[in-house]
């Protein structure tokens, strides 16, 4: 995982943008700052882990509209909204669409850094989950047809006796298949396998 932590900052107030940029750089973050959403959208490149800090009320495009445009393009970067004045409807819409936090101006440096740390952690976990799912998807392709059957039944909570009855094979053979499935998928427990079934779409 990249050791760098990225922040995209969109703020039309030049003085505030400069102040935030200096404070965040001092804390070790790599900052990309923009005066408006249009510039940000033109230059944005997905980086991980990252967070978008954006003003809510800007002349041409609101923060919620920017959030909607990013989601429409498939970008799920964590977002922290900052605003001097926002309606309850705007705040609710932003949070419903996945915003990490909403900070009302003036906010403390501690509040901002806390929100940023939370967002970076969220993005890191999300990327780790994507990597894990991709690895498991590839591992599933290594299973034989019978092993795939065993995997799918185990994921549904089948025990040894259930597998014997469902597949018409002996208990020792069931145990061999289970062992091979766990080894190929690099799973440590049946609980992990069952949990996997809730997060990974079986192709």
PDB file of C-alpha atoms in Angstrom:
ATOM      1  CA  UNK A   1       0.000   0.000   0.000  1.00  0.00           C
ATOM      2  CA  UNK A   2       1.256   3.510  -0.899  1.00  0.00           C
ATOM      3  CA  UNK A   3       2.592   5.267   2.198  1.00  0.00           C
ATOM      4  CA  UNK A   4       1.455   8.656   0.893  1.00  0.00           C
ATOM      5  CA  UNK A   5      -1.915  10.074   1.922  1.00  0.00           C
ATOM      6  CA  UNK A   6      -3.639  12.372  -0.543  1.00  0.00           C
ATOM      7  CA  UNK A   7      -6.045  15.246  -0.058  1.00  0.00           C
ATOM      8  CA  UNK A   8      -7.993  16.982  -2.818  1.00  0.00           C
ATOM      9  CA  UNK A   9      -9.068  20.428  -1.612  1.00  0.00           C
ATOM     10  CA  UNK A  10     -11.778  22.407  -3.416  1.00  0.00           C
ATOM     11  CA  UNK A  11     -12.392  25.862  -1.928  1.00  0.00           C
ATOM     12  CA  UNK A  12     -13.205  29.114  -3.741  1.00  0.00           C
ATOM     13  CA  UNK A  13     -11.987  31.299  -0.855  1.00  0.00           C
ATOM     14  CA  UNK A  14      -8.314  31.816  -1.724  1.00  0.00           C
ATOM     15  CA  UNK A  15      -7.225  32.743   1.803  1.00  0.00           C
ATOM     16  CA  UNK A  16      -8.983  29.804   3.454  1.00  0.00           C
ATOM     17  CA  UNK A  17      -7.724  27.415   0.792  1.00  0.00           C
ATOM     18  CA  UNK A  18      -4.134  28.522   1.393  1.00  0.00           C
ATOM     19  CA  UNK A  19      -4.521  28.223   5.165  1.00  0.00           C
ATOM     20  CA  UNK A  20      -5.954  24.712   4.908  1.00  0.00           C
ATOM     21  CA  UNK A  21      -3.317  23.664   2.413  1.00  0.00           C
ATOM     22  CA  UNK A  22      -0.479  24.787   4.698  1.00  0.00           C
ATOM     23  CA  UNK A  23      -1.987  23.099   7.758  1.00  0.00           C
ATOM     24  CA  UNK A  24      -2.548  19.803   5.980  1.00  0.00           C
ATOM     25  CA  UNK A  25       0.878  19.808   4.329  1.00  0.00           C
ATOM     26  CA  UNK A  26       2.438  20.400   7.742  1.00  0.00           C
ATOM     27  CA  UNK A  27       0.722  17.182   8.912  1.00  0.00           C
ATOM     28  CA  UNK A  28       2.352  15.212   6.099  1.00  0.00           C
ATOM     29  CA  UNK A  29      -0.463  15.008   3.568  1.00  0.00           C
ATOM     30  CA  UNK A  30       0.070  15.427  -0.170  1.00  0.00           C
ATOM     31  CA  UNK A  31      -2.306  18.196  -1.243  1.00  0.00           C
ATOM     32  CA  UNK A  32      -3.912  18.994  -4.585  1.00  0.00           C
ATOM     33  CA  UNK A  33      -5.860  22.239  -4.271  1.00  0.00           C
ATOM     34  CA  UNK A  34      -8.411  23.766  -6.623  1.00  0.00           C
ATOM     35  CA  UNK A  35     -10.333  27.023  -6.692  1.00  0.00           C
ATOM     36  CA  UNK A  36     -13.471  25.475  -8.167  1.00  0.00           C
ATOM     37  CA  UNK A  37     -15.112  22.103  -8.934  1.00  0.00           C
ATOM     38  CA  UNK A  38     -14.600  22.481 -12.672  1.00  0.00           C
ATOM     39  CA  UNK A  39     -10.821  22.619 -12.318  1.00  0.00           C
ATOM     40  CA  UNK A  40     -10.881  19.697  -9.894  1.00  0.00           C
ATOM     41  CA  UNK A  41     -12.925  17.499 -12.242  1.00  0.00           C
ATOM     42  CA  UNK A  42     -10.605  18.284 -15.157  1.00  0.00           C
ATOM     43  CA  UNK A  43      -7.465  17.320 -13.241  1.00  0.00           C
ATOM     44  CA  UNK A  44      -8.734  14.651 -10.827  1.00  0.00           C
ATOM     45  CA  UNK A  45      -6.958  11.308 -10.904  1.00  0.00           C
ATOM     46  CA  UNK A  46      -7.994   8.511  -8.519  1.00  0.00           C
ATOM     47  CA  UNK A  47      -5.368   8.016  -5.813  1.00  0.00           C
ATOM     48  CA  UNK A  48      -5.480   5.852  -2.700  1.00  0.00           C
ATOM     49  CA  UNK A  49      -5.813   6.529   0.132  1.00  0.00           C
ATOM     50  CA  UNK A  50      -7.382   9.918  -0.442  1.00  0.00           C
ATOM     51  CA  UNK A  51     -10.078  12.285   0.735  1.00  0.00           C
ATOM     52  CA  UNK A  52     -11.864  15.184  -0.936  1.00  0.00           C
ATOM     53  CA  UNK A  53     -12.421  18.291   1.173  1.00  0.00           C
ATOM     54  CA  UNK A  54     -14.843  20.596  -0.575  1.00  0.00           C
ATOM     55  CA  UNK A  55     -16.819  23.704   0.186  1.00  0.00           C
ATOM     56  CA  UNK A  56     -20.553  23.164   0.025  1.00  0.00           C
ATOM     57  CA  UNK A  57     -21.571  26.485  -1.472  1.00  0.00           C
ATOM     58  CA  UNK A  58     -19.671  27.585  -4.568  1.00  0.00           C
ATOM     59  CA  UNK A  59     -20.724  29.856  -7.450  1.00  0.00           C
ATOM     60  CA  UNK A  60     -21.252  27.367 -10.282  1.00  0.00           C
ATOM     61  CA  UNK A  61     -21.591  23.975  -8.623  1.00  0.00           C
ATOM     62  CA  UNK A  62     -22.506  23.011  -5.087  1.00  0.00           C
ATOM     63  CA  UNK A  63     -20.656  20.412  -3.079  1.00  0.00           C
ATOM     64  CA  UNK A  64     -23.612  18.036  -3.311  1.00  0.00           C
ATOM     65  CA  UNK A  65     -23.659  18.417  -7.099  1.00  0.00           C
ATOM     66  CA  UNK A  66     -19.927  17.690  -7.214  1.00  0.00           C
ATOM     67  CA  UNK A  67     -20.476  14.630  -5.030  1.00  0.00           C
ATOM     68  CA  UNK A  68     -23.248  13.404  -7.353  1.00  0.00           C
ATOM     69  CA  UNK A  69     -21.063  13.876 -10.423  1.00  0.00           C
ATOM     70  CA  UNK A  70     -18.207  11.901  -8.870  1.00  0.00           C
ATOM     71  CA  UNK A  71     -20.550   9.050  -7.901  1.00  0.00           C
ATOM     72  CA  UNK A  72     -22.017   9.026 -11.414  1.00  0.00           C
ATOM     73  CA  UNK A  73     -18.486   8.549 -12.763  1.00  0.00           C
ATOM     74  CA  UNK A  74     -17.849   5.689 -10.354  1.00  0.00           C
ATOM     75  CA  UNK A  75     -15.534   7.592  -7.999  1.00  0.00           C
ATOM     76  CA  UNK A  76     -16.248   6.763  -4.340  1.00  0.00           C
ATOM     77  CA  UNK A  77     -13.614   8.946  -2.738  1.00  0.00           C
ATOM     78  CA  UNK A  78     -14.499   9.871   0.877  1.00  0.00           C
ATOM     79  CA  UNK A  79     -15.745  13.453   1.095  1.00  0.00           C
ATOM     80  CA  UNK A  80     -15.612  16.022   3.892  1.00  0.00           C
ATOM     81  CA  UNK A  81     -17.835  19.048   3.351  1.00  0.00           C
ATOM     82  CA  UNK A  82     -17.039  22.441   4.823  1.00  0.00           C
ATOM     83  CA  UNK A  83     -19.536  25.272   4.823  1.00  0.00           C
ATOM     84  CA  UNK A  84     -20.343  28.576   6.430  1.00  0.00           C
ATOM     85  CA  UNK A  85     -24.037  28.099   5.851  1.00  0.00           C
ATOM     86  CA  UNK A  86     -25.942  25.069   4.575  1.00  0.00           C
ATOM     87  CA  UNK A  87     -29.523  23.906   4.731  1.00  0.00           C
ATOM     88  CA  UNK A  88     -30.558  20.792   6.593  1.00  0.00           C
ATOM     89  CA  UNK A  89     -31.556  19.314   3.229  1.00  0.00           C
ATOM     90  CA  UNK A  90     -28.043  19.796   1.837  1.00  0.00           C
ATOM     91  CA  UNK A  91     -26.430  18.241   4.898  1.00  0.00           C
ATOM     92  CA  UNK A  92     -28.786  15.265   4.861  1.00  0.00           C
ATOM     93  CA  UNK A  93     -28.305  14.737   1.098  1.00  0.00           C
ATOM     94  CA  UNK A  94     -24.523  14.828   1.485  1.00  0.00           C
ATOM     95  CA  UNK A  95     -24.461  12.366   4.369  1.00  0.00           C
ATOM     96  CA  UNK A  96     -26.924  10.021   2.663  1.00  0.00           C
ATOM     97  CA  UNK A  97     -24.635   9.915  -0.365  1.00  0.00           C
ATOM     98  CA  UNK A  98     -21.714   8.824   1.777  1.00  0.00           C
ATOM     99  CA  UNK A  99     -20.037  11.983   3.069  1.00  0.00           C
ATOM    100  CA  UNK A 100     -17.664  11.223   5.930  1.00  0.00           C
ATOM    101  CA  UNK A 101     -18.238  14.474   7.793  1.00  0.00           C
ATOM    102  CA  UNK A 102     -19.739  17.947   7.571  1.00  0.00           C
ATOM    103  CA  UNK A 103     -17.818  20.787   9.209  1.00  0.00           C
ATOM    104  CA  UNK A 104     -19.428  24.187   9.720  1.00  0.00           C
ATOM    105  CA  UNK A 105     -17.149  27.227   9.504  1.00  0.00           C
ATOM    106  CA  UNK A 106     -15.380  28.239  11.616  1.00  0.00           C
ATOM    107  CA  UNK A 107     -14.099  24.791  12.568  1.00  0.00           C
ATOM    108  CA  UNK A 108     -11.065  23.870  14.631  1.00  0.00           C
ATOM    109  CA  UNK A 109      -7.899  22.372  13.231  1.00  0.00           C
ATOM    110  CA  UNK A 110      -8.457  19.378  15.506  1.00  0.00           C
ATOM    111  CA  UNK A 111     -11.940  18.773  14.057  1.00  0.00           C
ATOM    112  CA  UNK A 112     -10.578  18.921  10.509  1.00  0.00           C
ATOM    113  CA  UNK A 113      -7.646  16.616  11.188  1.00  0.00           C
ATOM    114  CA  UNK A 114      -9.901  14.150  12.989  1.00  0.00           C
ATOM    115  CA  UNK A 115     -12.281  14.041  10.044  1.00  0.00           C
ATOM    116  CA  UNK A 116      -9.384  13.649   7.590  1.00  0.00           C
ATOM    117  CA  UNK A 117      -7.844  10.775   9.566  1.00  0.00           C
ATOM    118  CA  UNK A 118     -11.231   9.026   9.666  1.00  0.00           C
ATOM    119  CA  UNK A 119     -11.707   9.467   5.909  1.00  0.00           C
ATOM    120  CA  UNK A 120      -8.198   8.245   5.063  1.00  0.00           C
ATOM    121  CA  UNK A 121      -8.709   5.161   7.216  1.00  0.00           C
ATOM    122  CA  UNK A 122     -12.044   4.500   5.503  1.00  0.00           C
ATOM    123  CA  UNK A 123     -10.469   4.734   2.041  1.00  0.00           C
ATOM    124  CA  UNK A 124      -7.557   2.498   3.075  1.00  0.00           C
ATOM    125  CA  UNK A 125      -9.920  -0.202   4.345  1.00  0.00           C
ATOM    126  CA  UNK A 126     -12.038   0.045   1.194  1.00  0.00           C
ATOM    127  CA  UNK A 127      -8.985  -0.464  -1.018  1.00  0.00           C
ATOM    128  CA  UNK A 128      -7.775  -3.396   1.075  1.00  0.00           C
ATOM    129  CA  UNK A 129     -11.213  -4.984   0.713  1.00  0.00           C
ATOM    130  CA  UNK A 130     -11.125  -4.509  -3.070  1.00  0.00           C
ATOM    131  CA  UNK A 131      -7.683  -6.102  -3.269  1.00  0.00           C
ATOM    132  CA  UNK A 132      -8.811  -9.016  -1.105  1.00  0.00           C
ATOM    133  CA  UNK A 133     -11.926  -9.574  -3.218  1.00  0.00           C
ATOM    134  CA  UNK A 134      -9.886  -9.470  -6.435  1.00  0.00           C
ATOM    135  CA  UNK A 135      -7.446 -12.018  -5.014  1.00  0.00           C
ATOM    136  CA  UNK A 136     -10.294 -14.298  -3.934  1.00  0.00           C
ATOM    137  CA  UNK A 137     -11.984 -13.993  -7.315  1.00  0.00           C
ATOM    138  CA  UNK A 138      -8.799 -15.220  -8.931  1.00  0.00           C
ATOM    139  CA  UNK A 139      -8.418 -17.985  -6.334  1.00  0.00           C
ATOM    140  CA  UNK A 140     -11.970 -19.201  -7.009  1.00  0.00           C
ATOM    141  CA  UNK A 141     -10.943 -19.864 -10.600  1.00  0.00           C
ATOM    142  CA  UNK A 142      -8.420 -22.439  -9.380  1.00  0.00           C
ATOM    143  CA  UNK A 143     -11.115 -24.627  -7.805  1.00  0.00           C
ATOM    144  CA  UNK A 144     -12.201 -27.777  -9.604  1.00  0.00           C
ATOM    145  CA  UNK A 145     -15.937 -28.141 -10.362  1.00  0.00           C
ATOM    146  CA  UNK A 146     -16.382 -30.397  -7.327  1.00  0.00           C
ATOM    147  CA  UNK A 147     -14.376 -28.053  -5.102  1.00  0.00           C
ATOM    148  CA  UNK A 148     -16.557 -25.207  -6.317  1.00  0.00           C
ATOM    149  CA  UNK A 149     -19.630 -27.175  -5.285  1.00  0.00           C
ATOM    150  CA  UNK A 150     -18.138 -27.741  -1.846  1.00  0.00           C
ATOM    151  CA  UNK A 151     -17.277 -24.056  -1.534  1.00  0.00           C
ATOM    152  CA  UNK A 152     -20.779 -22.917  -2.440  1.00  0.00           C
ATOM    153  CA  UNK A 153     -22.387 -25.353   0.006  1.00  0.00           C
ATOM    154  CA  UNK A 154     -19.969 -24.424   2.780  1.00  0.00           C
ATOM    155  CA  UNK A 155     -20.765 -20.774   2.151  1.00  0.00           C
ATOM    156  CA  UNK A 156     -24.430 -21.599   2.739  1.00  0.00           C
ATOM    157  CA  UNK A 157     -23.557 -23.110   6.110  1.00  0.00           C
ATOM    158  CA  UNK A 158     -23.515 -26.808   5.209  1.00  0.00           C
ATOM    159  CA  UNK A 159     -21.796 -29.084   7.762  1.00  0.00           C
ATOM    160  CA  UNK A 160     -19.934 -32.311   7.062  1.00  0.00           C
ATOM    161  CA  UNK A 161     -23.019 -34.523   7.226  1.00  0.00           C
ATOM    162  CA  UNK A 162     -24.944 -32.117   4.997  1.00  0.00           C
ATOM    163  CA  UNK A 163     -22.148 -32.247   2.424  1.00  0.00           C
ATOM    164  CA  UNK A 164     -22.070 -36.065   2.528  1.00  0.00           C
ATOM    165  CA  UNK A 165     -25.818 -36.185   1.840  1.00  0.00           C
ATOM    166  CA  UNK A 166     -25.833 -33.415  -0.773  1.00  0.00           C
ATOM    167  CA  UNK A 167     -22.862 -34.676  -2.776  1.00  0.00           C
ATOM    168  CA  UNK A 168     -23.169 -38.414  -2.195  1.00  0.00           C
ATOM    169  CA  UNK A 169     -19.549 -38.818  -1.165  1.00  0.00           C
ATOM    170  CA  UNK A 170     -17.864 -40.225   1.944  1.00  0.00           C
ATOM    171  CA  UNK A 171     -16.963 -38.182   5.009  1.00  0.00           C
ATOM    172  CA  UNK A 172     -13.179 -38.568   4.476  1.00  0.00           C
ATOM    173  CA  UNK A 173     -13.635 -37.300   0.900  1.00  0.00           C
ATOM    174  CA  UNK A 174     -15.686 -34.336   2.129  1.00  0.00           C
ATOM    175  CA  UNK A 175     -12.926 -33.439   4.568  1.00  0.00           C
ATOM    176  CA  UNK A 176     -10.320 -33.628   1.793  1.00  0.00           C
ATOM    177  CA  UNK A 177     -12.337 -31.289  -0.418  1.00  0.00           C
ATOM    178  CA  UNK A 178     -12.889 -28.861   2.458  1.00  0.00           C
ATOM    179  CA  UNK A 179      -9.177 -28.812   3.229  1.00  0.00           C
ATOM    180  CA  UNK A 180      -8.300 -28.176  -0.414  1.00  0.00           C
ATOM    181  CA  UNK A 181     -10.849 -25.367  -0.723  1.00  0.00           C
ATOM    182  CA  UNK A 182      -9.561 -23.646   2.409  1.00  0.00           C
ATOM    183  CA  UNK A 183      -5.956 -24.004   1.224  1.00  0.00           C
ATOM    184  CA  UNK A 184      -6.566 -22.661  -2.292  1.00  0.00           C
ATOM    185  CA  UNK A 185      -8.589 -19.700  -1.027  1.00  0.00           C
ATOM    186  CA  UNK A 186      -6.140 -19.041   1.820  1.00  0.00           C
ATOM    187  CA  UNK A 187      -8.958 -18.991   4.355  1.00  0.00           C
ATOM    188  CA  UNK A 188      -8.292 -19.639   8.012  1.00  0.00           C
ATOM    189  CA  UNK A 189     -11.773 -20.609   9.183  1.00  0.00           C
ATOM    190  CA  UNK A 190     -15.260 -21.555   8.013  1.00  0.00           C
ATOM    191  CA  UNK A 191     -16.506 -18.321   9.566  1.00  0.00           C
ATOM    192  CA  UNK A 192     -14.235 -16.404   7.178  1.00  0.00           C
ATOM    193  CA  UNK A 193     -15.545 -18.448   4.250  1.00  0.00           C
ATOM    194  CA  UNK A 194     -19.175 -17.761   5.174  1.00  0.00           C
ATOM    195  CA  UNK A 195     -18.398 -14.071   5.624  1.00  0.00           C
ATOM    196  CA  UNK A 196     -16.787 -14.077   2.198  1.00  0.00           C
ATOM    197  CA  UNK A 197     -20.037 -15.253   0.648  1.00  0.00           C
ATOM    198  CA  UNK A 198     -21.794 -12.115   1.865  1.00  0.00           C
ATOM    199  CA  UNK A 199     -19.311  -9.757   0.230  1.00  0.00           C
ATOM    200  CA  UNK A 200     -18.116 -11.535  -2.888  1.00  0.00           C
ATOM    201  CA  UNK A 201     -20.400 -12.264  -5.826  1.00  0.00           C
ATOM    202  CA  UNK A 202     -19.801 -15.825  -6.977  1.00  0.00           C
ATOM    203  CA  UNK A 203     -19.164 -15.801 -10.724  1.00  0.00           C
TER     204      UNK A 203
END
